[in-house]
CSV table of C-alpha atoms in Angstrom, one decimal:
chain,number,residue,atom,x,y,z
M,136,UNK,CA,64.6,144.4,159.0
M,137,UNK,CA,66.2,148.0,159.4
M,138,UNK,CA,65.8,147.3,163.1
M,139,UNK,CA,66.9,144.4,163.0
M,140,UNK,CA,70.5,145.3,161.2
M,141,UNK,CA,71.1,147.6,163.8
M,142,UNK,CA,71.0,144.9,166.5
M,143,UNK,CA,72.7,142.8,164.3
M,144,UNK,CA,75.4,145.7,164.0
M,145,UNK,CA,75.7,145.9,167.4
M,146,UNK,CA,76.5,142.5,168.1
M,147,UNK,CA,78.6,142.2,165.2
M,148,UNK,CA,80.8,145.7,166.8
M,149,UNK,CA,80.7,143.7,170.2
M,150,UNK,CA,82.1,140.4,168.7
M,151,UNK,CA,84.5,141.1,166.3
M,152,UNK,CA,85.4,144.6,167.4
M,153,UNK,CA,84.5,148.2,166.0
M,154,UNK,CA,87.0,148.1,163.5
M,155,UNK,CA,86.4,145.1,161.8
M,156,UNK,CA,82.9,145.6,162.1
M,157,UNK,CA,82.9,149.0,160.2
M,158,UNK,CA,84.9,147.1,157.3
M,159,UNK,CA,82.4,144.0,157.3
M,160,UNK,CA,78.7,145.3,158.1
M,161,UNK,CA,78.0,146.7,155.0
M,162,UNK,CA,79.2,142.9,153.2
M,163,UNK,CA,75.8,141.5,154.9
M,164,UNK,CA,73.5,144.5,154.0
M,165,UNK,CA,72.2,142.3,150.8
M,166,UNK,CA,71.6,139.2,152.9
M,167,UNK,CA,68.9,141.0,155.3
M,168,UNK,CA,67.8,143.1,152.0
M,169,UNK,CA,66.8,139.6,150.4
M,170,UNK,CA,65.8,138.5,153.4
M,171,UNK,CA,63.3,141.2,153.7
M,172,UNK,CA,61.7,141.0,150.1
M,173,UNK,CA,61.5,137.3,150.3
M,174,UNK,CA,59.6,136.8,153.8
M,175,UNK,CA,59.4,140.0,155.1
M,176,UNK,CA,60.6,138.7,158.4
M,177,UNK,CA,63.2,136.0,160.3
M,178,UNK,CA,62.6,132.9,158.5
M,179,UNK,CA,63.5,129.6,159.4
M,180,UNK,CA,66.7,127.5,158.7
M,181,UNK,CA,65.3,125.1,156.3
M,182,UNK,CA,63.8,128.2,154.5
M,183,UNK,CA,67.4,130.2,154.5
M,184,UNK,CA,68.8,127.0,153.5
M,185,UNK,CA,66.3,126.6,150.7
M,186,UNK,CA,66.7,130.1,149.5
M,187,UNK,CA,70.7,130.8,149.7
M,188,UNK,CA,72.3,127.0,149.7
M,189,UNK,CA,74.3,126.0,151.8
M,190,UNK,CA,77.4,127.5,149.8
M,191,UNK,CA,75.3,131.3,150.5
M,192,UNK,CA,75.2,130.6,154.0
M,193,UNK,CA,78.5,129.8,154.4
M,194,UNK,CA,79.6,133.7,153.1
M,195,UNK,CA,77.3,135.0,155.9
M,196,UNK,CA,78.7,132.9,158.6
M,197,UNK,CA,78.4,135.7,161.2
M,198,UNK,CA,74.6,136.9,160.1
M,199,UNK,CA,73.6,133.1,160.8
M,200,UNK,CA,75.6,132.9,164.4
M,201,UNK,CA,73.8,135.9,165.1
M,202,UNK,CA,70.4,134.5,164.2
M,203,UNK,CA,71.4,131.2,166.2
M,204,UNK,CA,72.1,133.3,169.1
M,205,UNK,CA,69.9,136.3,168.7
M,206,UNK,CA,66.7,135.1,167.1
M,207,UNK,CA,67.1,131.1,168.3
M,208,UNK,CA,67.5,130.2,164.5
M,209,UNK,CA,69.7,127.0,164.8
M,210,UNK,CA,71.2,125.2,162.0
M,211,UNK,CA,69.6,122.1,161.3
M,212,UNK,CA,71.9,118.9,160.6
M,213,UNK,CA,68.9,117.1,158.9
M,214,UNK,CA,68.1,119.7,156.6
M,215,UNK,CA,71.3,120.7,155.5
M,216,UNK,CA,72.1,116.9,154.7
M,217,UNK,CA,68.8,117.0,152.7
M,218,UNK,CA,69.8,120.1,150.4
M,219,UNK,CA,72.8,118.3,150.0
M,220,UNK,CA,71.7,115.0,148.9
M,221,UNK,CA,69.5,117.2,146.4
M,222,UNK,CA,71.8,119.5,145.0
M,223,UNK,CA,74.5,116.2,144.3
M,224,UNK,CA,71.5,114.7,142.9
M,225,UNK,CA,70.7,117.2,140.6
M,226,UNK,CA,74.5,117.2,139.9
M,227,UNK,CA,74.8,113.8,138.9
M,228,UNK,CA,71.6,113.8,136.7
M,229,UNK,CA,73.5,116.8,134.4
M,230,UNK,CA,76.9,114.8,134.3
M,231,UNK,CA,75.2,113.0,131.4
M,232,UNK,CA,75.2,114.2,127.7
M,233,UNK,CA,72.1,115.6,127.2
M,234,UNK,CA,69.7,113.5,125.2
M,235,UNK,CA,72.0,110.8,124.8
M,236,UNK,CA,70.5,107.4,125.4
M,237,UNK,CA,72.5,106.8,129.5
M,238,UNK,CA,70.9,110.5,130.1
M,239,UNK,CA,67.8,109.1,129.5
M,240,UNK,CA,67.9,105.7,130.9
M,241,UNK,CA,69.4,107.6,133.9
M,242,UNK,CA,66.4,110.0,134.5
M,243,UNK,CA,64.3,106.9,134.0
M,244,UNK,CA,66.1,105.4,136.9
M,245,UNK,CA,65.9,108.7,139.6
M,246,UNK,CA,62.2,108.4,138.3
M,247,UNK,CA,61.8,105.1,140.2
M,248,UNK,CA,63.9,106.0,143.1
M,249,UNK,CA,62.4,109.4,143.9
M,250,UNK,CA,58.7,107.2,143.6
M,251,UNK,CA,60.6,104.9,146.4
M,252,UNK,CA,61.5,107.9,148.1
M,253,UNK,CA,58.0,109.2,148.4
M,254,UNK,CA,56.5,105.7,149.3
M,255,UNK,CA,59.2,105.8,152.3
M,256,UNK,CA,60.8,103.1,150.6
M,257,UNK,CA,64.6,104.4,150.7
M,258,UNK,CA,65.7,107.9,151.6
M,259,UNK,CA,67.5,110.8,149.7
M,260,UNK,CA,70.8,109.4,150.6
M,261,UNK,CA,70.4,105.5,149.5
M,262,UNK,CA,69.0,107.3,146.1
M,263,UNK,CA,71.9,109.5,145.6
M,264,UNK,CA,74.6,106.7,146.2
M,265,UNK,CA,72.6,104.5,144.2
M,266,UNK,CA,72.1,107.1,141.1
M,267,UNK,CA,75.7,108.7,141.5
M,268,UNK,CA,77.0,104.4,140.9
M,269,UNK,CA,74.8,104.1,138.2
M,270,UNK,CA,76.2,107.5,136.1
M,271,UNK,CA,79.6,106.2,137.2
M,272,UNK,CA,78.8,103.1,135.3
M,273,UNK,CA,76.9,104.8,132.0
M,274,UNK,CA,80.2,106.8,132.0
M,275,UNK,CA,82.5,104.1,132.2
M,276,UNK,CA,80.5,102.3,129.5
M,277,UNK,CA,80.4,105.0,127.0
M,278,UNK,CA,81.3,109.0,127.9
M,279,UNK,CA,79.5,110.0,124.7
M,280,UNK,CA,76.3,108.8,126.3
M,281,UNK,CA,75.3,107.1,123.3
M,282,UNK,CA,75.6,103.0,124.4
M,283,UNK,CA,74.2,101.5,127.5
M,284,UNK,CA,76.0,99.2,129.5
M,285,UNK,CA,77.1,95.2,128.3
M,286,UNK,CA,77.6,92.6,131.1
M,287,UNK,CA,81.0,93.1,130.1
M,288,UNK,CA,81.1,96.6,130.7
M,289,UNK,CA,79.5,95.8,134.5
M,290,UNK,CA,82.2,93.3,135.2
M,291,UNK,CA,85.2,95.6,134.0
M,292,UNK,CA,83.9,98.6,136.1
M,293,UNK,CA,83.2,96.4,139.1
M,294,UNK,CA,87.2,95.3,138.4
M,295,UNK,CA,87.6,98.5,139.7
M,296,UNK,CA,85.2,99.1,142.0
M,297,UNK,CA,84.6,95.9,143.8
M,298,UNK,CA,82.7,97.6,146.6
M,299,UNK,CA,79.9,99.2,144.6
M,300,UNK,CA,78.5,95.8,143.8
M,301,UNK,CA,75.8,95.7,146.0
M,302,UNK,CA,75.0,99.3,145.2
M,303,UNK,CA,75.0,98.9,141.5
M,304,UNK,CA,72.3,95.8,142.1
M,305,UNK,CA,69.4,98.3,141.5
M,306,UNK,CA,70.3,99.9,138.3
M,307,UNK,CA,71.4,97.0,137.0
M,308,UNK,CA,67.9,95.2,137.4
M,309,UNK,CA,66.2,98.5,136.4
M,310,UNK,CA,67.9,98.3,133.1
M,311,UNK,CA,67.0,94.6,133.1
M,312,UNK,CA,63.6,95.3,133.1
M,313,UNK,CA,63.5,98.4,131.1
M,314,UNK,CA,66.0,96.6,128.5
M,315,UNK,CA,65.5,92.9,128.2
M,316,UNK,CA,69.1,92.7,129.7
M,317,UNK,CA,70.2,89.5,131.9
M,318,UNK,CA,72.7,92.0,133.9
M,319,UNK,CA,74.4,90.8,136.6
M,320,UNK,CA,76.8,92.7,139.1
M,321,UNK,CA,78.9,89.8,139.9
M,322,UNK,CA,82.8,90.4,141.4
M,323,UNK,CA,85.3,88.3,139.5
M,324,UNK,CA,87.1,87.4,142.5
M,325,UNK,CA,90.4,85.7,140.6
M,326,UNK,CA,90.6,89.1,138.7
M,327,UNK,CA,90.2,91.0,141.2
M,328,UNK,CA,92.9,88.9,143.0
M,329,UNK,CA,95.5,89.2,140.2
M,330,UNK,CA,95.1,92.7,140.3
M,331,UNK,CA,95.7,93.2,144.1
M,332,UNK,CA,98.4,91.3,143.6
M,333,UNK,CA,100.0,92.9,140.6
M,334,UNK,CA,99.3,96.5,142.8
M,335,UNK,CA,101.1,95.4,145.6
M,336,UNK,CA,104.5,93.7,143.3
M,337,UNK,CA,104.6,97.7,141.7
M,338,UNK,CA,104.6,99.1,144.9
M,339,UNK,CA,107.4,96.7,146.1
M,340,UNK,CA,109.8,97.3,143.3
M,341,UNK,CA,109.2,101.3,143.7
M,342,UNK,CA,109.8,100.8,147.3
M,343,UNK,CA,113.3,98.9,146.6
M,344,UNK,CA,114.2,101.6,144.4
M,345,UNK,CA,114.0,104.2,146.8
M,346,UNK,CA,117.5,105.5,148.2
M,347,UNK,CA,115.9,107.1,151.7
M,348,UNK,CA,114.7,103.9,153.6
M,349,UNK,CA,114.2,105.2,156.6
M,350,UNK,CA,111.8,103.6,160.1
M,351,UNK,CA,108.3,104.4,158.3
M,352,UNK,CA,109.5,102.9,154.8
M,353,UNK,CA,110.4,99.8,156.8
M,354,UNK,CA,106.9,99.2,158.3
M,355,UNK,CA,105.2,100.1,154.8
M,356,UNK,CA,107.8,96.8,153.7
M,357,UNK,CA,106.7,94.7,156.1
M,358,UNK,CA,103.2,95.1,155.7
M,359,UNK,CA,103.1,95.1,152.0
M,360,UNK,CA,105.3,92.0,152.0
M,361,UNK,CA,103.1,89.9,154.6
M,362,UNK,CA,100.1,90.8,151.7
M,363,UNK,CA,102.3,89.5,148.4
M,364,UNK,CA,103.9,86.8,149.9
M,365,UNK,CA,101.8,85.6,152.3
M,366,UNK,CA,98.5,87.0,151.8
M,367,UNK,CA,97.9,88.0,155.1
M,368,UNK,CA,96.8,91.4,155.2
M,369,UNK,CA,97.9,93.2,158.7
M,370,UNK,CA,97.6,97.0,159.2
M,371,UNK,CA,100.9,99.2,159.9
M,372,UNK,CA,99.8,99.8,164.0
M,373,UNK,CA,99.4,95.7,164.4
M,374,UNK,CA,102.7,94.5,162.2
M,375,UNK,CA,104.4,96.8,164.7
M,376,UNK,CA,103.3,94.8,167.6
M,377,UNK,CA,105.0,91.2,166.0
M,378,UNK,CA,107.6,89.9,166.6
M,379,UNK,CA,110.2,90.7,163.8
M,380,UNK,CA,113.5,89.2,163.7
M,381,UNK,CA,116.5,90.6,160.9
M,382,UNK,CA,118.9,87.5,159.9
M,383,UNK,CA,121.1,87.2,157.0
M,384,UNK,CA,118.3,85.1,154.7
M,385,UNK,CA,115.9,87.9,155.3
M,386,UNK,CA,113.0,89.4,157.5
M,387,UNK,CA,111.4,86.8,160.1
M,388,UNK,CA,108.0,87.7,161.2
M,389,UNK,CA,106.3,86.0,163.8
M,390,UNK,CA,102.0,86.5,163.5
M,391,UNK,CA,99.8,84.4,165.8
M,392,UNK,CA,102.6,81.8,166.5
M,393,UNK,CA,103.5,81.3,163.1
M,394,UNK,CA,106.8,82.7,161.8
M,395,UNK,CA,106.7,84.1,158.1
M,396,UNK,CA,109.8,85.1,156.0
M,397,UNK,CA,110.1,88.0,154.1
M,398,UNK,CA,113.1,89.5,151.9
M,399,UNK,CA,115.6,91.8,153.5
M,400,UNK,CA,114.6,95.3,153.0
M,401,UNK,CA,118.5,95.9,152.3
């Protein structure tokens, strides 16, 4: 390894200049010292990656473009998604009280998907979205850890988090099973409705408020208003493209031949 931190020196002097490599090299001496008590030689990425994390091998960004160039030890996009997965994983499973009743029943669940993982059933990245939804949930039922969730519980988180339901389908048959529970992950799609609604009025009134209406705060306007009156939803880049006309009753817009009215900005 002493041989090999002199070529690595040398490239480091020819990169980044003698200067800055006098101040730097002896920052990386402890990387190639662990290096050589761990393998004793250059081992591979999903080793380094193993050993250091992927935060370590971000403070020894020019050791490891020297090893991709020098040594033909390339970073691996696979692996490092892996450690990822893993280390969120292991995150999520301590966000928990410990030995409360949802740490429990959420160990229980990683249980079953890390057996689906090994069967080829689902892969790391499936198991941590599905386990990070089902903390999310055990939180939002109780932070103290100490009740699981109620079908009421499932319907008031899914209020805010529509998109996780089909996500949140495993855990909450797991817990069926495990708990005699009739669960069901179902979208209330009134409430849900109601809410958008209610979202969008807020934002209307701050916007009227607002002295400084200037070309931008216009198009927000329009867009929002085509949702809460109209309910047609329309990005910023298409409402642009209409056809909008500004009378003395209001805003006209015309979408797909159809003209829609909307309140002056004014």
């Amino acid at each position: 390894m002493s041989r090999l931190f002199v070529e690595f020196g040398a490239w480091l002097m020819h990169t980044v200049g003698s200067k800055k490599a006098a101040l730097k090299i002896n920052n990386y001496l402890a990387f190639f010292l662990d290096i050589e008590t761990t393998w004793q030689q250059v081992p591979s990425y999903s080793q380094l990656l193993h050993h250091f994390g992927a935060e370590g091998l971000r403070r020894v960004r020019l050791p490891m473009r020297w090893l991709d160039e020098a040594k033909g030890i390339k970073p691996n996009a696979q692996a490092k998604r892996l450690h990822s997965d893993k280390r969120r994983i292991r995150e999520c499973l301590a966000s928990l009280p410990p030995s409360s009743q949802a740490n429990k029943a959420l160990h229980s669940y990683w249980g079953q998907l890390e057996s689906r993982i090994k069967s080829g059933k689902t892969s790391y990245t499936s198991a941590r979205l599905a386990l990070r939804v089902a903390a999310s949930l055990l939180r939002h039922t109780d932070t103290a850890g100490q009740r699981l969730p109620a079908q009421r519980d499932v319907e008031s988180y899914l209020d805010a988090a529509p998109g996780q339901a089909a996500t949140l389908t495993g855990f909450t048959n797991f817990l069926n099973q495990q708990q005699g529970t009739a669960l069901k992950p179902v979208v209330n799609a009134a409430r849900i409705c109601k809410q958008r609604k209610e979202k969008l009025a807020r934002s209307l009134m701050k916007m009227a408020k607002q002295p400084e209406k200037n070309e931008a705060w216009q198009w927000e306007w329009l867009m929002l208003g085509m949702e809460y009156f109209h309910e047609r939803k329309i990005s910023k880049k298409a409402i642009r493209q209409q056809e909008i006309e500004t009378k003395d009753d209001g805003i006209w817009v015309t979408l797909e031949g159809s003209k829609y009215w909307l309140p002056s900005s004014q």
